[in-house]
Coordinates of C-alpha atoms in Angstrom, one line a residue:
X29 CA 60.1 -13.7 5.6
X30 CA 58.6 -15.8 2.9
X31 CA 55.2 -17.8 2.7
X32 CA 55.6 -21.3 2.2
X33 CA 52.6 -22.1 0.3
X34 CA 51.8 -19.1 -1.9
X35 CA 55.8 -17.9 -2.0
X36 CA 54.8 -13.7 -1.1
X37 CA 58.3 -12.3 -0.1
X38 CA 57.4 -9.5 2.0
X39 CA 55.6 -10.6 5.0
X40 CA 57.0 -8.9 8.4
X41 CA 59.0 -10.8 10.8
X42 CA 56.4 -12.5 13.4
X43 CA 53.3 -12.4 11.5
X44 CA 51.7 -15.9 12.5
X45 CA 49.8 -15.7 8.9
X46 CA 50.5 -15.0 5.2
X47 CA 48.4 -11.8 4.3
X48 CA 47.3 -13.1 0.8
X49 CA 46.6 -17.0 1.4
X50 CA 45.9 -17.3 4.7
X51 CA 48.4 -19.9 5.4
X52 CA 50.4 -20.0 8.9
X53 CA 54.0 -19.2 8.4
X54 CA 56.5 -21.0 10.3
X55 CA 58.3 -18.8 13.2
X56 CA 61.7 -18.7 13.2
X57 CA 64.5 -18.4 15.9
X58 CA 66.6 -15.6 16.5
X59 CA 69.7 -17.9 14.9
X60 CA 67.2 -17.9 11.6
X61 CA 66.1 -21.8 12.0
X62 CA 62.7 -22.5 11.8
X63 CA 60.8 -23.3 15.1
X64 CA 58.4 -26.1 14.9
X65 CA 55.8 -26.4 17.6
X66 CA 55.6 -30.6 19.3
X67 CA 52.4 -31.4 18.2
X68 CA 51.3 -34.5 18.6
X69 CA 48.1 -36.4 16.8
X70 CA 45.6 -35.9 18.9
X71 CA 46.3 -32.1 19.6
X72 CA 45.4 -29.4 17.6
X73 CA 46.7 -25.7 17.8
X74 CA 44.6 -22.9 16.0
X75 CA 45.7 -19.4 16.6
X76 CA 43.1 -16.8 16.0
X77 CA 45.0 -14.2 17.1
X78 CA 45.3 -12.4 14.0
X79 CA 42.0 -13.2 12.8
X80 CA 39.8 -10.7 13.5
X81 CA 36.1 -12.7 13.1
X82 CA 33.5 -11.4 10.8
X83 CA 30.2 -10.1 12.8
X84 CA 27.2 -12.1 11.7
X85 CA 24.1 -11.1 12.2
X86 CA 21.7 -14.0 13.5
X87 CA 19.0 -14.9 11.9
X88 CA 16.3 -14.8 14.4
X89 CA 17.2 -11.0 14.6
X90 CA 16.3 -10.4 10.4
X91 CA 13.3 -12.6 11.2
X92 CA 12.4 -10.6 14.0
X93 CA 12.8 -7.3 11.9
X94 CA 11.1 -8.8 9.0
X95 CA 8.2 -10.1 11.1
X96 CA 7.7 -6.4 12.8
X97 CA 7.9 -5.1 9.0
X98 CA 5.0 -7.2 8.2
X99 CA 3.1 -6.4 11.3
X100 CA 3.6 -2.6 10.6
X101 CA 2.4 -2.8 7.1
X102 CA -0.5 -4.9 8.4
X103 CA -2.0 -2.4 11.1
X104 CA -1.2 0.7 8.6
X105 CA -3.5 -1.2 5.8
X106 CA -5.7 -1.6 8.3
X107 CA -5.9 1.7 9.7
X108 CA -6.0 3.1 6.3
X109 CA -8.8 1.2 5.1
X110 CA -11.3 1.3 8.1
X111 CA -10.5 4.8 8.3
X112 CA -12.2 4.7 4.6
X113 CA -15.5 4.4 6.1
X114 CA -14.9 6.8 9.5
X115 CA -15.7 9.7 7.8
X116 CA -19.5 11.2 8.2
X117 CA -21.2 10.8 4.7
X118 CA -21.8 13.3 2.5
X119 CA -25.3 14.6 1.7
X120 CA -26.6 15.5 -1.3
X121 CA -29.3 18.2 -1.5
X122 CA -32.0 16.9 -3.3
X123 CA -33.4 18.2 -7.0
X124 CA -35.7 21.1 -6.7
X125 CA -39.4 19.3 -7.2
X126 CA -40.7 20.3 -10.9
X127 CA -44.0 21.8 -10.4
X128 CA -46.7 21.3 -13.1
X129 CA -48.3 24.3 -14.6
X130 CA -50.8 26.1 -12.4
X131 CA -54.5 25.9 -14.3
X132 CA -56.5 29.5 -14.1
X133 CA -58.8 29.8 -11.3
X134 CA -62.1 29.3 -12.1
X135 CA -64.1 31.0 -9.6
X136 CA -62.8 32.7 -6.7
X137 CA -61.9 30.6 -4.2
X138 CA -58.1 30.3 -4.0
X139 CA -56.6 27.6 -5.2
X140 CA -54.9 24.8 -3.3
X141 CA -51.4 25.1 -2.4
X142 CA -49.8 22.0 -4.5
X143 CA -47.8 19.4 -1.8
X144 CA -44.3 18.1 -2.7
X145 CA -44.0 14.7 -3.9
X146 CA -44.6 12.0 -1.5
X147 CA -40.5 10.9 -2.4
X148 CA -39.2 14.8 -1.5
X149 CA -40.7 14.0 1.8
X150 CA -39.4 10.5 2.4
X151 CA -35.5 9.2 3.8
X152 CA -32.6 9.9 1.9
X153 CA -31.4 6.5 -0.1
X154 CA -27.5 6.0 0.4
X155 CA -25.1 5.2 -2.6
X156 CA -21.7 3.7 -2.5
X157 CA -19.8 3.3 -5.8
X158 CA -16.3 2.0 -6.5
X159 CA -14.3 2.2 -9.6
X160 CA -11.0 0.4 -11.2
X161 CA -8.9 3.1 -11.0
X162 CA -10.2 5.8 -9.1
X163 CA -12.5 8.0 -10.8
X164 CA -14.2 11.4 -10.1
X165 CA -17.6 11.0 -9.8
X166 CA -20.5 13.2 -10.2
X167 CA -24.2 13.2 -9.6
X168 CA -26.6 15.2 -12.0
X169 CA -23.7 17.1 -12.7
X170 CA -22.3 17.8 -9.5
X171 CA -19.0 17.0 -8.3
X172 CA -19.2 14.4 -5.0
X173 CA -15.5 13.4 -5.0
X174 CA -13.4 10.5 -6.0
X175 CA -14.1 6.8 -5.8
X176 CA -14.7 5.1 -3.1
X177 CA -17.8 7.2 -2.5
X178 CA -19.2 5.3 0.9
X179 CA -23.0 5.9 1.8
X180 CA -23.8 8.7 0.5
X181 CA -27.1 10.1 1.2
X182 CA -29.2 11.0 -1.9
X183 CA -32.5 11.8 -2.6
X184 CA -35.1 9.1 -3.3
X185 CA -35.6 9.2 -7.4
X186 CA -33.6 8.5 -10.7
X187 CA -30.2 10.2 -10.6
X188 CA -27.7 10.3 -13.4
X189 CA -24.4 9.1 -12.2
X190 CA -20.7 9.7 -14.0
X191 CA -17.4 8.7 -13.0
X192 CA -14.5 9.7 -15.3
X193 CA -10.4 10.2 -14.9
X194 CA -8.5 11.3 -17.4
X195 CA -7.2 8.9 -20.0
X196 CA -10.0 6.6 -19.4
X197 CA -13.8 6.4 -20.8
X198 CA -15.9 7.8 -18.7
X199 CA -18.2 5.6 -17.1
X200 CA -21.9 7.0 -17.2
X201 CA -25.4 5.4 -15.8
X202 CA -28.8 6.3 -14.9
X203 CA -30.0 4.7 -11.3
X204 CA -32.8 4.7 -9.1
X205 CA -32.5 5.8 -5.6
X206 CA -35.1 3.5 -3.2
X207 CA -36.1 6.2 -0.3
X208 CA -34.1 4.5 3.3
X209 CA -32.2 2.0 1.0
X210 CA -28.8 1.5 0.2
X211 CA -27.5 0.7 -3.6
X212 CA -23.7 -0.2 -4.4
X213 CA -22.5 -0.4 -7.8
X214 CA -19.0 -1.7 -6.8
X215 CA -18.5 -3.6 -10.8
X216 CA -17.2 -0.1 -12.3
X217 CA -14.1 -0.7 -14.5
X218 CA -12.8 2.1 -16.4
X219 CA -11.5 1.5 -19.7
X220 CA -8.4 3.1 -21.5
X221 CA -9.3 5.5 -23.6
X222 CA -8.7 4.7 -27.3
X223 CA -6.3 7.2 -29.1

């Protein structure tokens, strides 16, 4: 059989539709005549029989997905960073006091034991630093961890703090810890290092 509009040759007797154009190809009678459905104006004939119909997926469904995608995301951000803060904070032994030099006894009588500074004895101060990227940070030369460092208890006094990562300046100041108070230096920006 042969298609009337795009003229293939080799469509199989009673196919209702061309393969390549999609057009309906006339039936035809045993005696080889084309058979012509009555149709009238106001009727209309469509055969899907052949058709097999192309799943769609609805769009509420991808909004659905796409809403629960963004609600996952959310809580997981959420849980991460409030989880930043769950963790007990870290303390830092304070620096062994610097005792001045014992004077010779005079007379007999021993001497007075010398009392630790009135800051040894006072609260910790807490520190939290942040730093654009992530840096290590130490503390008069010892090793805390990486940025964010969250309350961190720390003796009362000046301290020297550093925060370096490599390919990037380190990032070095001297603070002063306020005994029960908390200081955060949150401006730290790290800068490329020059090559």
């Amino acid at each position: 059989m042969r298609c009337p509009h795009c003229g293939r040759a080799d469509i199989p007797d009673g196919a209702k539709f061309c393969i390549d154009c999609g057009a309906s190809v006339p039936r035809r009678s045993s005696g080889g005549s084309v058979v012509r459905p009555r149709v009238s104006k106001s009727s209309l004939i469509i055969d899907y029989d052949d058709v097999v119909p192309r799943r769609q997926r609805p769009r509420a469904r991808m909004a659905a997905l796409a809403g629960l995608g963004v609600a996952v995301v959310g809580v997981g951000a959420w849980l991460t960073l409030s989880s930043l803060g769950a963790s007990p904070p870290a303390d830092l032994p304070a620096p062994p006091p610097r005792a001045a030099p014992a004077a010779p006894p005079i007379d007999s009588t021993p001497a007075p034991q010398p009392r630790a500074p009135e800051s040894a004895r006072a609260a910790p101060g807490l520190l939290s630093l942040n730093s654009v990227p992530w840096g290590s940070v130490s503390i008069d030369g010892r090793a805390v961890g990486n940025t964010p460092v969250l309350d961190l208890r720390i003796a009362p006094g000046a301290h020297r703090v550093r925060v370096q990562r490599p390919g990037f300046e380190p990032y070095e100041r001297v603070i002063s810890v306020v005994a029960g108070r908390r200081l955060r230096i949150t401006d730290i920006s790290l800068a490329k290092q020059r090559r």
